[in-house]
Short mmCIF file of C-alpha atoms in Angstrom, two decimals:
data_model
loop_
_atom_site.label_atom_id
_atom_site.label_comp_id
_atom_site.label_asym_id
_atom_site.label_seq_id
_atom_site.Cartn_x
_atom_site.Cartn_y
_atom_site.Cartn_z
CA UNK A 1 89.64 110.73 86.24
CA UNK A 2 89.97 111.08 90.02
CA UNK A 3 89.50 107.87 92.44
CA UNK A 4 86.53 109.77 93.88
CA UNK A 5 84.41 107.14 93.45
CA UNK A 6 86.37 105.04 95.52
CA UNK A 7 85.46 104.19 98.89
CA UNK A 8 88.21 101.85 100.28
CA UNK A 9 91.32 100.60 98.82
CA UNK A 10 92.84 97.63 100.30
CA UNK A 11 95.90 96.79 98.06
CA UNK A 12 98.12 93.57 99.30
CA UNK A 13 101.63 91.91 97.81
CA UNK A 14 101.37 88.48 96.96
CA UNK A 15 104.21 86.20 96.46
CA UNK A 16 104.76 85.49 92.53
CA UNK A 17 104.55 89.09 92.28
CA UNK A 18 101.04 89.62 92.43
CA UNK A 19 99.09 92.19 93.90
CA UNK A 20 95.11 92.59 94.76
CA UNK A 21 93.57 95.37 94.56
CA UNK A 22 89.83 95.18 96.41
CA UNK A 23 87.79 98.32 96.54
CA UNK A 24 84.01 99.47 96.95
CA UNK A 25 82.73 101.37 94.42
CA UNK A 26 79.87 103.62 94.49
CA UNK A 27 77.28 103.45 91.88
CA UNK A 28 76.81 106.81 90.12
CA UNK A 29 72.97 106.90 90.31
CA UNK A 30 72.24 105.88 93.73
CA UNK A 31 74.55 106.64 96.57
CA UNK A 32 72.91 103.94 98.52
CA UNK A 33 74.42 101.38 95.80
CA UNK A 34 77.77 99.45 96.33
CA UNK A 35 79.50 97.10 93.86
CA UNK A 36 82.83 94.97 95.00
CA UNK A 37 85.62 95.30 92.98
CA UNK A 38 88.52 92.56 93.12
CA UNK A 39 91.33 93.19 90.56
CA UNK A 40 94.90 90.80 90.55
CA UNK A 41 97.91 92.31 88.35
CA UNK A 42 100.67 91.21 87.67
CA UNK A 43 103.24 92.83 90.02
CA UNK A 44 105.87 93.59 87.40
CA UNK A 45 104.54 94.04 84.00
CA UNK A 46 100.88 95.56 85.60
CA UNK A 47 98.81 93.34 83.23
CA UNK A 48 95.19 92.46 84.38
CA UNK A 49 95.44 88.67 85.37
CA UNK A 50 91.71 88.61 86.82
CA UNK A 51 89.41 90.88 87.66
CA UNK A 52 85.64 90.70 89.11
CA UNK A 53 82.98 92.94 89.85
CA UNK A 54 79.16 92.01 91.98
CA UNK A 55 77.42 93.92 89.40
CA UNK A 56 75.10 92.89 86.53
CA UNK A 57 77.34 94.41 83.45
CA UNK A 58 80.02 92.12 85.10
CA UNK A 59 78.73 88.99 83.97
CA UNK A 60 78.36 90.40 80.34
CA UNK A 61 81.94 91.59 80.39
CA UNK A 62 80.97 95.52 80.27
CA UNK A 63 81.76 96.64 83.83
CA UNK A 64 82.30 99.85 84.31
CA UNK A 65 83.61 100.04 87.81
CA UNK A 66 86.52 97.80 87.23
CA UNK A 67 87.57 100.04 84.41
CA UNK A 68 86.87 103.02 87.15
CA UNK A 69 89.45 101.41 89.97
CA UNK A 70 91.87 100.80 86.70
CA UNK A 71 91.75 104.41 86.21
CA UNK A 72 91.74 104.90 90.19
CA UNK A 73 94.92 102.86 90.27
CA UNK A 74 96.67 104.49 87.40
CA UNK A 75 96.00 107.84 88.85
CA UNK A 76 97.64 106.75 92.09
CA UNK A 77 100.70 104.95 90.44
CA UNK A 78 101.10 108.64 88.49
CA UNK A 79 100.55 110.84 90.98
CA UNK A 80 102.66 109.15 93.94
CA UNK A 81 105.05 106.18 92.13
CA UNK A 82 105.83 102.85 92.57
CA UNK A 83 106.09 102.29 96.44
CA UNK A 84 107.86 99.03 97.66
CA UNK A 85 105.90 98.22 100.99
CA UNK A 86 109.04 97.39 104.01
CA UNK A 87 107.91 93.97 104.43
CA UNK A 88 108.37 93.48 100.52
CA UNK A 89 112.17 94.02 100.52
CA UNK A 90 115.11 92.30 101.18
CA UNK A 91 115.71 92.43 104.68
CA UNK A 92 118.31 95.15 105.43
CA UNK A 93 118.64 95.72 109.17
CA UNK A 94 119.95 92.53 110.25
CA UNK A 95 122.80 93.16 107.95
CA UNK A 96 126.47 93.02 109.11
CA UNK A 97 128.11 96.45 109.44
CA UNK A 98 130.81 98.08 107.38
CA UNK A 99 133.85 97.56 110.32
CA UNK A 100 136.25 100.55 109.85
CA UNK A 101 138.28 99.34 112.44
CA UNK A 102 141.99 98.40 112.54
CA UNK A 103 142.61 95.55 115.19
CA UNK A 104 146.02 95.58 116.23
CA UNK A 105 148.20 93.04 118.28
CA UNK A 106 147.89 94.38 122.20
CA UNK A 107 151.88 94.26 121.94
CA UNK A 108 151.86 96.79 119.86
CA UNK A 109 150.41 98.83 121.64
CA UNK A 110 152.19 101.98 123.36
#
């Protein structure tokens, strides 16, 4: 399944390793039709902690889109990895440096 259906994907890192995924998805019999997708996983194990959808089904528990941006998701994870956004990591550029220098005494200098 291809994220085709997907509009927009807005993912963002949460702290307590969380991460929101919020998407539009467009209804397959009326391009005219949007529903709102919200999912929250759990950033390391990638179990569903919530997820919500505007539409009718949603309310029943038999949403289809949020099993759509599931797929969508999966398909992105597979094809491209996991990617650690820059701001996620430990800080690395403020870092001292490796010094490879030998400081000698200026009298022993020649």
């Amino acid at each position: 399944m291809k994220a085709g259906g997907l509009k927009k994907r807005f993912m963002k890192i949460w702290p307590m390793f969380k991460q929101t995924t919020k998407c539009t998805v467009q209804a397959s019999y009326s391009v005219q039709v949007n529903y709102y997708v919200s999912i929250t996983l759990h950033g390391n194990s990638g179990k569903v902690l919530d997820a919500t959808c505007d539409c009718k089904a949603s309310a029943m528990g038999r949403c289809n889109h949020i099993a759509a941006v599931l797929f969508a998701v999966d398909d992105i994870v597979l094809e491209h990895g996991h990617h650690i956004a820059p701001t996620s990591k430990l800080c690395s550029w403020n870092k001292e440096r490796k010094n490879k220098r030998d400081p000698q005494p200026c009298h022993t200098a020649t």
